[in-house]
Amino acid sequence: MAADYTGLLDELRALRKGRGVFSAEITQRIGPTLRELCRIQPDDQAPEIREKLLRHLSDVAASLPADLRVAASAAVALHPAARHRFLTGRITWLAQRIGRDERTVRRRMDDGIAQLAEVAARCLSAPPPPPDNDQSDFHVEQFSAVLILDRGAPEALERRTIVAERDDLDQIVVALSLPTVSAAENRDRDLAAEVLYGGTLLRRRRPVGSRFEFVLTLPRPLRAGERHEYGMRYRIPEGQAMREHYVYTSPRRCGLFDLRVRFGLVDQPLRIWRVEEVFHRDLDEEAPTGDILLPDKAGELRVVFRDLLPGFGYGVQWTMP
């Protein structure tokens, strides 16, 4: 890992020069360690190299603290608002954004790049995680979720208690699909994720347009039969539309799913219904398949499911006026 860290640190520092990831000489500006991290092939041309750098470095940066994430992203021109021609322009931009002098900003960028290299080195040295549909690793004893829809951007707080099915379980993959409202918007969809407790976000992956995967390293390896709880927070960016359902489909057995949805008192749905034991394609029908639900006086509702069948969906769906 030390060699990976040193190589990544040197290459990321070099990438800060000029336009960063948007350098016209990007093919010559990146070294072997960044190429390995971002899965850049020998025959990849500048557009493919740039796209892979943007995607993989953004995924790694997502696990950094907010201040270091912005600093590191600005340093190499990952940040959409910091794509100036020279590094000095990006330093000035960040200084104005955080209200600090440029010397402080340079130090913060150095810290951000160092942390980015450290997390990226862990990604390179970590063994590949087990596929998230490997039911032999663990099962979900209890899954509790709160979906908040009345505070601007939709936000979900999720808590899971898992039980290890084998010894030395030290990594898990948390997967989530964010279906598009229209096919045209698929490429630009995003999802912010944060580990609240119970693990460390090692990397974020996006195998297909609507699917997001988050690789978590557990605080310590679990023994077979041992329980562990972790919490996640997900947020859809402001202005990005959300499909009118929240449905949990697990490849593993799950003992209990407890879901609360807060619609609020303004702009409530025209109709809300319970979704239980459905195929994901059935959600596209947008017609009630279960009991009609009514929010309480706080604009909230709760549904509970027990002994969920793997591969089937459970949750809540609604239609807006």
XYZ file of C-alpha atoms in Angstrom:
321
model
C 0.000 0.000 0.000
C 2.899 2.382 0.744
C 4.104 2.226 -2.858
C 0.566 2.826 -4.147
C 0.146 5.802 -1.822
C 3.457 7.390 -2.832
C 2.756 6.892 -6.517
C -0.775 8.266 -6.273
C 0.349 11.253 -4.216
C 3.039 12.162 -6.746
C 0.680 11.722 -9.705
C -2.158 13.706 -8.116
C 0.215 16.530 -7.244
C 1.399 16.617 -10.851
C -2.203 16.579 -12.063
C -2.888 19.869 -10.262
C -0.891 21.832 -12.819
C -2.604 23.802 -15.570
C -6.166 22.679 -16.283
C -5.932 19.559 -14.131
C -8.014 16.689 -15.503
C -8.958 18.933 -18.430
C -5.361 19.305 -19.597
C -4.917 18.925 -23.349
C -1.943 16.635 -22.614
C -3.897 14.404 -20.250
C -2.559 11.241 -21.930
C 0.986 12.170 -20.889
C 0.045 13.744 -17.549
C -1.066 10.610 -15.720
C 1.146 7.824 -14.460
C 0.770 4.066 -13.990
C -0.859 4.196 -10.557
C -3.667 6.519 -11.630
C -4.120 4.393 -14.737
C -4.568 1.313 -12.565
C -6.942 3.069 -10.161
C -9.137 4.432 -12.960
C -8.902 1.293 -15.128
C -7.452 3.201 -18.058
C -6.501 0.920 -20.944
C -3.395 1.392 -23.141
C -5.505 2.217 -26.194
C -7.829 4.685 -24.423
C -7.848 8.125 -26.009
C -8.043 11.498 -24.231
C -11.889 11.630 -24.003
C -12.070 8.133 -22.451
C -9.157 8.880 -20.104
C -10.752 12.117 -18.950
C -14.143 10.488 -18.376
C -12.591 7.678 -16.317
C -10.536 10.125 -14.261
C -13.603 12.241 -13.521
C -15.722 9.244 -12.561
C -13.226 7.296 -10.456
C -11.633 10.257 -8.674
C -15.088 11.670 -7.879
C -16.105 8.307 -6.419
C -12.991 8.191 -4.227
C -13.387 11.834 -3.166
C -16.971 11.138 -2.058
C -15.638 9.418 1.084
C -13.602 12.451 2.237
C -14.833 15.016 4.773
C -16.727 17.815 3.007
C -13.994 20.468 3.341
C -11.230 18.186 2.067
C -13.467 16.813 -0.687
C -14.039 20.313 -2.077
C -10.356 21.221 -1.708
C -9.082 18.082 -3.447
C -11.721 18.336 -6.182
C -10.821 21.961 -6.838
C -7.093 21.217 -6.887
C -7.334 18.878 -9.883
C -10.366 20.623 -11.480
C -12.874 17.886 -10.637
C -15.226 20.458 -9.119
C -17.591 21.844 -11.809
C -17.130 25.415 -10.545
C -13.331 25.187 -10.346
C -12.209 24.418 -13.869
C -9.967 27.413 -14.362
C -7.052 27.463 -16.782
C -4.454 27.555 -14.006
C -4.180 26.240 -10.458
C -3.880 29.812 -9.176
C -7.387 30.510 -10.461
C -8.752 27.506 -8.587
C -6.957 28.599 -5.426
C -8.523 32.059 -5.688
C -11.950 30.506 -6.251
C -11.678 28.298 -3.161
C -10.325 31.161 -1.038
C -13.384 33.239 -1.901
C -15.728 30.297 -1.325
C -14.496 29.498 2.191
C -13.412 32.994 3.204
C -9.755 32.126 3.862
C -6.438 33.453 2.568
C -4.650 31.701 -0.272
C -1.893 30.278 1.942
C -4.528 28.472 4.010
C -6.220 27.249 0.841
C -2.948 25.801 -0.479
C -2.464 23.870 2.760
C -6.029 22.584 2.605
C -5.544 21.476 -0.987
C -2.359 19.660 0.048
C -4.273 17.927 2.846
C -7.122 17.055 0.487
C -4.784 15.575 -2.131
C -2.981 13.551 0.558
C -6.282 12.161 1.874
C -7.456 11.443 -1.678
C -4.253 9.480 -2.329
C -4.654 7.573 0.945
C -8.223 6.478 0.215
C -7.342 5.632 -3.399
C -4.394 3.521 -2.215
C -6.747 1.541 0.029
C -8.969 0.938 -2.986
C -6.012 -0.468 -4.924
C -4.777 -2.694 -2.106
C -8.153 -3.947 -0.884
C -9.263 -7.397 -2.046
C -12.257 -7.358 -4.372
C -15.483 -7.345 -2.335
C -17.891 -10.243 -2.590
C -20.795 -9.769 -4.990
C -23.751 -8.164 -3.277
C -26.031 -11.061 -4.160
C -23.850 -13.641 -2.383
C -26.309 -14.850 0.205
C -23.638 -16.883 2.004
C -21.966 -13.766 3.473
C -24.716 -12.368 5.688
C -28.432 -11.811 6.030
C -30.395 -8.778 7.200
C -32.049 -9.196 10.566
C -33.673 -5.765 10.600
C -33.812 -2.830 8.185
C -35.290 0.503 9.295
C -35.624 3.473 6.955
C -36.969 7.019 7.116
C -37.699 8.783 3.816
C -38.019 12.572 4.124
C -39.741 14.329 1.219
C -40.727 17.729 2.620
C -37.319 19.405 2.972
C -36.317 20.196 -0.585
C -34.059 17.400 -1.773
C -35.329 13.890 -0.907
C -33.316 12.246 1.850
C -33.296 8.718 3.266
C -31.854 7.566 6.584
C -31.277 3.816 6.682
C -30.231 1.511 9.519
C -29.486 -2.176 9.076
C -28.653 -4.934 11.504
C -26.879 -7.743 9.675
C -25.836 -11.209 10.826
C -22.642 -12.708 9.413
C -23.013 -16.101 7.746
C -19.250 -16.763 7.712
C -16.136 -15.882 9.664
C -13.900 -12.920 8.790
C -16.615 -10.839 7.135
C -14.929 -7.431 6.881
C -16.516 -5.838 3.798
C -20.043 -5.510 2.503
C -21.597 -3.951 -0.585
C -24.640 -1.737 -0.126
C -26.544 -1.370 -3.400
C -29.283 1.080 -4.329
C -31.120 1.772 -7.569
C -32.315 5.248 -8.445
C -34.681 4.780 -11.405
C -34.998 7.674 -13.797
C -38.171 9.584 -14.440
C -37.233 9.807 -18.123
C -34.583 8.069 -20.215
C -33.014 11.384 -21.214
C -31.851 12.182 -17.685
C -30.171 8.849 -16.937
C -26.592 9.991 -17.574
C -26.726 12.973 -15.223
C -28.293 11.312 -12.199
C -26.363 11.378 -8.968
C -26.743 10.299 -5.370
C -24.885 11.533 -2.299
C -24.165 8.852 0.305
C -22.697 9.096 3.784
C -21.898 6.443 6.371
C -23.361 7.634 9.676
C -21.831 4.876 11.792
C -20.774 1.251 11.702
C -18.262 1.313 8.857
C -16.071 3.274 6.459
C -16.935 4.041 2.841
C -14.139 2.473 0.809
C -15.398 3.192 -2.670
C -18.483 4.055 -4.681
C -19.315 2.259 -7.911
C -21.878 2.783 -10.621
C -22.077 -0.395 -12.706
C -25.102 0.817 -14.694
C -26.858 4.135 -15.068
C -29.462 3.779 -12.317
C -27.560 1.537 -9.911
C -25.180 2.744 -7.207
C -22.987 0.465 -5.100
C -21.138 1.456 -1.935
C -18.347 -0.745 -0.598
C -18.130 -0.525 3.191
C -15.253 -1.714 5.351
C -16.524 -2.880 8.731
C -14.820 -1.707 11.945
C -13.538 -5.249 12.523
C -14.095 -8.670 10.953
C -17.263 -10.436 12.058
C -17.527 -14.043 13.126
C -20.282 -16.290 11.811
C -23.478 -15.543 13.730
C -22.251 -12.156 14.957
C -24.525 -9.116 14.587
C -23.494 -5.686 13.367
C -25.418 -2.448 12.874
C -24.594 0.377 10.475
C -26.350 3.523 9.312
C -26.381 5.352 5.972
C -27.728 8.673 4.748
C -28.673 9.186 1.084
C -29.592 12.463 -0.541
C -30.803 13.181 -4.071
C -29.360 16.457 -5.409
C -31.596 19.513 -5.426
C -33.651 19.711 -8.614
C -33.205 16.033 -9.539
C -36.530 14.231 -9.861
C -37.327 11.087 -7.889
C -39.585 8.263 -9.005
C -42.742 8.038 -6.924
C -41.850 5.026 -4.829
C -39.472 3.759 -2.168
C -39.144 0.006 -2.443
C -36.669 -2.402 -0.879
C -35.717 -5.432 -2.961
C -33.106 -7.585 -1.262
C -31.160 -10.507 -2.744
C -30.923 -11.871 0.804
C -33.448 -12.903 3.390
C -34.592 -10.086 5.643
C -36.468 -10.584 8.890
C -38.006 -7.120 9.314
C -38.352 -3.972 7.187
C -39.714 -0.914 9.026
C -40.342 2.099 6.772
C -41.500 5.591 7.658
C -42.231 8.175 4.964
C -42.678 11.867 5.703
C -44.596 13.615 2.925
C -45.267 16.732 4.998
C -48.432 18.814 4.926
C -47.871 20.585 1.600
C -48.083 18.939 -1.835
C -49.266 15.589 -0.542
C -49.730 12.716 -3.009
C -53.078 12.085 -4.622
C -52.879 8.431 -3.652
C -50.480 6.252 -1.633
C -50.437 2.482 -1.451
C -48.536 -0.359 0.164
C -46.200 -2.385 -2.059
C -45.617 -5.967 -0.999
C -44.036 -8.945 -2.725
C -43.908 -7.387 -6.203
C -41.483 -7.616 -9.096
C -39.659 -4.364 -9.816
C -41.271 -4.112 -13.259
C -44.698 -3.983 -11.612
C -43.774 -0.568 -10.210
C -43.839 0.866 -13.726
C -47.573 0.231 -13.908
C -48.147 3.049 -11.370
C -51.431 1.462 -10.322
C -52.317 0.448 -6.759
C -51.337 -3.139 -6.021
C -51.867 -3.093 -2.253
C -53.693 -1.391 0.584
C -54.367 2.336 0.206
C -52.494 4.338 2.867
C -53.319 7.674 4.489
C -50.731 9.947 6.119
C -51.338 11.060 9.706
C -51.727 14.668 10.882
C -47.974 15.209 10.547
C -48.016 14.051 6.931
C -46.279 10.787 7.831
C -47.010 7.095 7.480
C -45.404 3.844 8.547
C -45.419 0.347 7.079
C -43.818 -2.798 8.480
C -42.982 -6.021 6.623
C -41.784 -9.313 8.094
C -39.974 -12.299 6.605
C -39.311 -10.665 3.235
C -38.771 -12.941 0.260
C -35.471 -12.369 -1.589
C -35.909 -10.802 -5.015
C -39.314 -9.238 -4.305
C -40.051 -5.581 -3.587
C -41.567 -4.115 -0.402
C -42.352 -0.496 0.421
C -44.584 2.398 -0.589
C -45.656 3.897 -3.912
C -47.634 7.047 -4.665
C -48.946 9.329 -7.391
C -48.897 13.112 -7.325
C -51.816 15.298 -8.450
